[in-house]
mmCIF file of C-alpha atoms in Angstrom:
data_model
loop_
_atom_site.group_PDB
_atom_site.id
_atom_site.type_symbol
_atom_site.label_atom_id
_atom_site.label_comp_id
_atom_site.label_asym_id
_atom_site.label_seq_id
_atom_site.Cartn_x
_atom_site.Cartn_y
_atom_site.Cartn_z
ATOM 1 C CA MET A 29 3.404 -9.170 22.256
ATOM 2 C CA ALA A 30 2.879 -11.348 25.369
ATOM 3 C CA ASN A 31 1.698 -14.757 26.369
ATOM 4 C CA LEU A 32 -1.533 -15.724 28.095
ATOM 5 C CA ARG A 33 -2.109 -18.999 29.969
ATOM 6 C CA VAL A 34 -5.618 -20.446 30.104
ATOM 7 C CA ASP A 35 -5.811 -23.736 32.023
ATOM 8 C CA ASP A 36 -3.065 -25.797 30.194
ATOM 9 C CA LEU A 37 -3.191 -23.748 27.007
ATOM 10 C CA GLU A 38 -0.415 -21.175 26.105
ATOM 11 C CA ILE A 39 -1.749 -18.308 23.889
ATOM 12 C CA GLU A 40 0.395 -15.675 22.181
ATOM 13 C CA VAL A 41 -1.267 -12.327 22.267
ATOM 14 C CA ILE A 42 -0.522 -9.624 19.707
ATOM 15 C CA ARG A 43 -1.966 -6.159 20.148
ATOM 16 C CA LYS A 44 -2.687 -4.217 16.968
ATOM 17 C CA LYS A 45 -4.896 -1.552 15.574
ATOM 18 C CA VAL A 46 -7.796 -3.900 14.869
ATOM 19 C CA ARG A 47 -11.454 -3.677 15.991
ATOM 20 C CA HIS A 48 -12.142 -7.279 16.818
ATOM 21 C CA ILE A 49 -10.337 -10.199 18.369
ATOM 22 C CA TYR A 50 -9.061 -12.905 16.014
ATOM 23 C CA ILE A 51 -7.821 -16.336 16.957
ATOM 24 C CA SER A 52 -5.394 -18.212 14.764
ATOM 25 C CA LEU A 53 -4.046 -21.726 15.063
ATOM 26 C CA LEU A 54 -0.690 -22.288 13.437
ATOM 27 C CA PRO A 55 0.259 -25.686 12.052
ATOM 28 C CA PRO A 56 1.930 -28.030 12.504
ATOM 29 C CA ALA A 57 1.600 -28.041 16.325
ATOM 30 C CA GLY A 58 -1.595 -25.899 16.530
ATOM 31 C CA ASN A 59 -0.030 -23.021 18.406
ATOM 32 C CA VAL A 60 -2.611 -20.366 19.382
ATOM 33 C CA ARG A 61 -2.350 -16.695 18.530
ATOM 34 C CA MET A 62 -4.832 -14.097 19.490
ATOM 35 C CA THR A 63 -4.699 -10.622 17.751
ATOM 36 C CA VAL A 64 -6.537 -8.115 19.761
ATOM 37 C CA PRO A 65 -7.318 -4.412 19.832
ATOM 38 C CA ALA A 66 -4.344 -2.446 21.295
ATOM 39 C CA HIS A 67 -6.519 -0.851 24.040
ATOM 40 C CA LEU A 68 -8.306 -4.036 25.316
ATOM 41 C CA ASP A 69 -7.444 -4.859 28.863
ATOM 42 C CA HIS A 70 -6.153 -8.218 30.123
ATOM 43 C CA GLU A 71 -9.299 -9.314 31.833
ATOM 44 C CA MET A 72 -11.404 -8.929 28.678
ATOM 45 C CA ILE A 73 -8.824 -10.966 26.714
ATOM 46 C CA LEU A 74 -8.780 -13.577 29.315
ATOM 47 C CA SER A 75 -12.549 -13.909 29.418
ATOM 48 C CA PHE A 76 -12.787 -14.150 25.675
ATOM 49 C CA ALA A 77 -10.068 -16.890 25.611
ATOM 50 C CA ARG A 78 -11.885 -18.865 28.243
ATOM 51 C CA ALA A 79 -15.200 -18.580 26.330
ATOM 52 C CA LYS A 80 -13.455 -19.974 23.220
ATOM 53 C CA LEU A 81 -11.418 -22.696 24.994
ATOM 54 C CA ASP A 82 -13.410 -25.602 23.909
ATOM 55 C CA TRP A 83 -13.507 -24.387 20.224
ATOM 56 C CA ILE A 84 -9.742 -23.786 20.268
ATOM 57 C CA LYS A 85 -9.002 -27.373 21.615
ATOM 58 C CA ARG A 86 -11.273 -28.909 18.824
ATOM 59 C CA GLN A 87 -9.364 -26.999 16.181
ATOM 60 C CA GLN A 88 -6.096 -27.971 17.723
ATOM 61 C CA ALA A 89 -7.077 -31.616 17.680
ATOM 62 C CA LYS A 90 -7.922 -31.418 14.048
ATOM 63 C CA ILE A 91 -4.539 -29.829 13.183
ATOM 64 C CA LEU A 92 -2.681 -32.503 15.267
ATOM 65 C CA ALA A 93 -4.512 -35.227 13.389
ATOM 66 C CA ARG A 94 -3.185 -34.128 10.081
ATOM 67 C CA PRO A 95 -0.273 -36.162 8.731
ATOM 68 C CA LEU A 96 2.857 -33.962 8.617
ATOM 69 C CA PRO A 97 4.336 -33.324 5.255
ATOM 70 C CA PRO A 98 7.659 -35.130 4.841
ATOM 71 C CA VAL A 99 10.921 -33.158 5.232
ATOM 72 C CA PRO A 100 12.690 -33.189 1.861
ATOM 73 C CA ASP A 101 16.257 -34.215 1.274
ATOM 74 C CA TYR A 102 16.204 -33.103 -2.393
ATOM 75 C CA ILE A 103 17.271 -36.601 -3.693
ATOM 76 C CA ASN A 104 16.018 -38.777 -6.489
ATOM 77 C CA GLY A 105 12.547 -40.076 -6.223
ATOM 78 C CA GLU A 106 11.121 -37.578 -3.894
ATOM 79 C CA THR A 107 7.803 -36.004 -4.763
ATOM 80 C CA HIS A 108 7.686 -32.129 -5.066
ATOM 81 C CA TYR A 109 4.832 -29.995 -6.081
ATOM 82 C CA PHE A 110 4.629 -27.250 -8.682
ATOM 83 C CA PHE A 111 1.381 -25.313 -9.157
ATOM 84 C CA GLY A 112 -0.758 -28.065 -7.620
ATOM 85 C CA HIS A 113 0.731 -31.037 -9.462
ATOM 86 C CA PRO A 114 3.130 -33.623 -8.003
ATOM 87 C CA TYR A 115 6.436 -34.247 -9.813
ATOM 88 C CA GLU A 116 9.145 -36.847 -9.295
ATOM 89 C CA LEU A 117 12.568 -35.161 -8.472
ATOM 90 C CA GLN A 118 15.408 -36.222 -10.423
ATOM 91 C CA VAL A 119 18.969 -35.096 -9.462
ATOM 92 C CA LEU A 120 21.567 -35.270 -12.206
ATOM 93 C CA GLU A 121 25.190 -34.290 -11.741
ATOM 94 C CA THR A 122 26.694 -31.935 -14.249
ATOM 95 C CA THR A 123 29.950 -30.021 -14.758
ATOM 96 C CA GLY A 124 28.006 -27.173 -16.592
ATOM 97 C CA ARG A 125 25.761 -24.548 -14.924
ATOM 98 C CA PRO A 126 23.413 -25.773 -12.194
ATOM 99 C CA ARG A 127 19.809 -25.425 -13.379
ATOM 100 C CA VAL A 128 16.221 -26.785 -13.105
ATOM 101 C CA GLU A 129 14.164 -28.334 -15.915
ATOM 102 C CA LEU A 130 10.574 -29.479 -16.096
ATOM 103 C CA ASN A 131 10.427 -32.751 -18.060
ATOM 104 C CA ALA A 132 7.194 -33.250 -19.998
ATOM 105 C CA GLY A 133 5.025 -32.680 -16.978
ATOM 106 C CA GLN A 134 6.475 -35.729 -15.223
ATOM 107 C CA SER A 135 9.595 -34.764 -13.323
ATOM 108 C CA ILE A 136 11.482 -31.835 -12.004
ATOM 109 C CA ILE A 137 15.135 -32.278 -12.855
ATOM 110 C CA LEU A 138 17.932 -30.662 -10.870
ATOM 111 C CA PHE A 139 21.227 -30.430 -12.554
ATOM 112 C CA VAL A 140 23.795 -30.033 -9.870
ATOM 113 C CA ARG A 141 27.557 -29.998 -9.313
ATOM 114 C CA PRO A 142 29.036 -33.286 -8.161
ATOM 115 C CA GLN A 143 28.760 -33.750 -4.372
ATOM 116 C CA SER A 144 26.311 -30.889 -4.100
ATOM 117 C CA THR A 145 24.865 -30.485 -0.490
ATOM 118 C CA LYS A 146 21.175 -30.773 0.501
ATOM 119 C CA GLU A 147 21.263 -26.941 1.159
ATOM 120 C CA GLU A 148 22.683 -26.235 -2.370
ATOM 121 C CA ARG A 149 19.992 -28.318 -4.110
ATOM 122 C CA GLN A 150 17.251 -26.706 -2.079
ATOM 123 C CA LYS A 151 18.609 -23.274 -2.922
ATOM 124 C CA LEU A 152 18.663 -24.163 -6.570
ATOM 125 C CA LEU A 153 15.090 -25.397 -6.620
ATOM 126 C CA TYR A 154 13.696 -22.501 -4.653
ATOM 127 C CA ALA A 155 15.397 -20.012 -6.962
ATOM 128 C CA TRP A 156 13.619 -21.672 -9.810
ATOM 129 C CA TYR A 157 10.329 -21.744 -7.956
ATOM 130 C CA ARG A 158 10.748 -18.032 -7.313
ATOM 131 C CA ARG A 159 11.188 -17.210 -10.966
ATOM 132 C CA GLN A 160 8.190 -19.296 -11.977
ATOM 133 C CA LEU A 161 6.030 -17.649 -9.426
ATOM 134 C CA GLN A 162 7.188 -14.122 -10.253
ATOM 135 C CA ALA A 163 6.408 -14.805 -14.027
ATOM 136 C CA VAL A 164 2.705 -15.574 -13.432
ATOM 137 C CA ILE A 165 1.842 -12.935 -10.762
ATOM 138 C CA PRO A 166 1.745 -9.882 -13.088
ATOM 139 C CA GLY A 167 -1.093 -11.354 -15.201
ATOM 140 C CA TYR A 168 -3.296 -12.088 -12.108
ATOM 141 C CA LEU A 169 -2.597 -8.575 -10.722
ATOM 142 C CA GLN A 170 -3.380 -6.787 -13.962
ATOM 143 C CA LYS A 171 -6.645 -8.816 -14.238
ATOM 144 C CA TRP A 172 -7.853 -8.202 -10.646
ATOM 145 C CA GLN A 173 -6.750 -4.652 -10.233
ATOM 146 C CA GLU A 174 -9.014 -3.820 -13.127
ATOM 147 C CA VAL A 175 -11.780 -5.863 -11.737
ATOM 148 C CA ILE A 176 -11.581 -4.507 -8.222
ATOM 149 C CA GLY A 177 -10.608 -1.041 -9.178
ATOM 150 C CA VAL A 178 -7.464 -0.720 -7.045
ATOM 151 C CA THR A 179 -3.843 -0.596 -7.905
ATOM 152 C CA VAL A 180 -0.669 -1.680 -6.035
ATOM 153 C CA LYS A 181 2.556 0.319 -6.222
ATOM 154 C CA GLU A 182 4.831 -2.764 -5.727
ATOM 155 C CA TRP A 183 4.698 -6.413 -4.955
ATOM 156 C CA GLY A 184 7.170 -9.151 -3.880
ATOM 157 C CA VAL A 185 7.655 -12.743 -3.089
ATOM 158 C CA LYS A 186 9.186 -14.152 0.109
ATOM 159 C CA ARG A 187 8.866 -17.194 2.274
ATOM 160 C CA MET A 188 6.590 -16.647 5.243
ATOM 161 C CA LYS A 189 5.973 -19.073 8.187
ATOM 162 C CA THR A 190 2.367 -18.155 9.019
ATOM 163 C CA LYS A 191 0.826 -16.139 6.200
ATOM 164 C CA TRP A 192 0.090 -16.721 2.520
ATOM 165 C CA GLY A 193 0.189 -13.086 1.875
ATOM 166 C CA SER A 194 0.165 -9.618 3.385
ATOM 167 C CA CYS A 195 -0.726 -6.033 2.344
ATOM 168 C CA ASN A 196 0.826 -2.773 3.372
ATOM 169 C CA ILE A 197 -2.172 -0.434 2.859
ATOM 170 C CA GLN A 198 -0.258 2.843 3.182
ATOM 171 C CA ALA A 199 2.552 1.783 0.971
ATOM 172 C CA ARG A 200 0.191 -0.055 -1.397
ATOM 173 C CA ARG A 201 2.480 -2.993 -1.450
ATOM 174 C CA ILE A 202 1.684 -6.767 -1.244
ATOM 175 C CA TRP A 203 3.859 -9.752 -0.366
ATOM 176 C CA LEU A 204 3.066 -13.243 -1.476
ATOM 177 C CA ASN A 205 4.349 -16.445 0.127
ATOM 178 C CA LEU A 206 6.915 -18.276 -2.122
ATOM 179 C CA GLU A 207 5.166 -21.556 -1.087
ATOM 180 C CA LEU A 208 2.154 -20.655 -3.207
ATOM 181 C CA VAL A 209 4.134 -21.921 -6.109
ATOM 182 C CA LYS A 210 3.299 -25.400 -4.827
ATOM 183 C CA LYS A 211 -0.350 -24.840 -4.708
ATOM 184 C CA SER A 212 -3.024 -24.817 -7.615
ATOM 185 C CA PRO A 213 -3.035 -21.474 -9.590
ATOM 186 C CA HIS A 214 -6.488 -20.654 -8.211
ATOM 187 C CA CYS A 215 -5.047 -20.612 -4.734
ATOM 188 C CA LEU A 216 -2.508 -17.940 -5.794
ATOM 189 C CA GLU A 217 -5.355 -16.011 -7.454
ATOM 190 C CA TYR A 218 -7.394 -16.194 -4.273
ATOM 191 C CA ILE A 219 -4.537 -14.804 -2.130
ATOM 192 C CA ILE A 220 -4.077 -12.038 -4.694
ATOM 193 C CA VAL A 221 -7.610 -11.152 -4.581
ATOM 194 C CA HIS A 222 -7.602 -11.209 -0.793
ATOM 195 C CA GLU A 223 -4.769 -8.937 -0.573
ATOM 196 C CA LEU A 224 -6.108 -6.423 -3.038
ATOM 197 C CA ILE A 225 -9.429 -6.179 -1.230
ATOM 198 C CA HIS A 226 -7.532 -4.981 1.809
ATOM 199 C CA LEU A 227 -7.072 -1.807 -0.311
ATOM 200 C CA LEU A 228 -10.803 -1.386 -0.077
ATOM 201 C CA GLU A 229 -11.278 -2.699 3.417
ATOM 202 C CA ARG A 230 -8.412 -3.026 6.051
ATOM 203 C CA TYR A 231 -10.203 -5.357 8.374
ATOM 204 C CA HIS A 232 -11.427 -8.900 8.086
ATOM 205 C CA ASN A 233 -15.052 -7.789 8.687
ATOM 206 C CA ARG A 234 -18.417 -8.336 6.991
ATOM 207 C CA ARG A 235 -17.688 -5.727 4.378
ATOM 208 C CA PHE A 236 -14.347 -7.528 3.571
ATOM 209 C CA TYR A 237 -15.972 -10.913 3.080
ATOM 210 C CA ALA A 238 -18.846 -9.382 1.106
ATOM 211 C CA TYR A 239 -16.195 -8.163 -1.309
ATOM 212 C CA LEU A 240 -14.573 -11.420 -1.308
ATOM 213 C CA THR A 241 -17.703 -13.326 -2.033
ATOM 214 C CA GLN A 242 -18.599 -10.815 -4.766
ATOM 215 C CA TYR A 243 -15.369 -11.372 -6.597
ATOM 216 C CA LEU A 244 -14.619 -15.010 -5.778
ATOM 217 C CA PRO A 245 -17.853 -16.784 -4.837
ATOM 218 C CA GLY A 246 -16.034 -20.149 -4.257
ATOM 219 C CA TRP A 247 -13.296 -18.728 -1.973
ATOM 220 C CA LYS A 248 -14.239 -20.776 1.062
ATOM 221 C CA GLU A 249 -13.465 -24.001 -0.841
ATOM 222 C CA ILE A 250 -10.254 -22.624 -2.256
ATOM 223 C CA LYS A 251 -9.232 -21.503 1.396
ATOM 224 C CA LYS A 252 -9.756 -25.152 2.600
ATOM 225 C CA GLU A 253 -7.688 -26.485 -0.258
ATOM 226 C CA LEU A 254 -4.945 -23.881 0.459
ATOM 227 C CA ASN A 255 -4.684 -24.767 4.115
ATOM 228 C CA SER A 256 -4.635 -28.488 3.739
ATOM 229 C CA TRP A 257 -1.564 -30.577 3.450
ATOM 230 C CA PHE A 258 -0.584 -32.183 0.274
#
């Protein structure tokens, strides 16, 4: 991994076993990442970056124009999302076991110990989020493994900064981003389908997107929703 400077733009360059060059812009600041074939020389990378410079700056401007999501304090009255729906957070003190409850589709209730810290409330909520997400994933996996004709040996959930999911083709293992629990269920389904298709086609090429369109014709709209701020 190395950095490339083009005019006033800093680009992170990652060399991998890929056939094509891919450019990603990472929110919230629009940091630029280029994934390039391992053998590609510096001058070709630089030439490609220069050719794409105007496009990169336009995409950066779009990202920077988005309102940033508020940083939560896990206190009463905040809005937190669960499978695409907004819920008001209620924080109630208890001498019993800390827990999370969903109240009639209107609020998420955190039952916490007196004088609990922000970190403790966050940990409690995310442990609950993880359990809820893990409960629904097997159904989607079973459905789409049968449809696509592939199988995974294992799957897991973790927090990821720059990806919604990943697929280790050799191990036949997929990881899903815990933050998907905040998105609509069809966003989760889209990522599962996306990762399963990698077991048919490693690269994001025409064949890959042909499969994606075959199985999820509306995937482009779902992707837009997935990558938008709440």
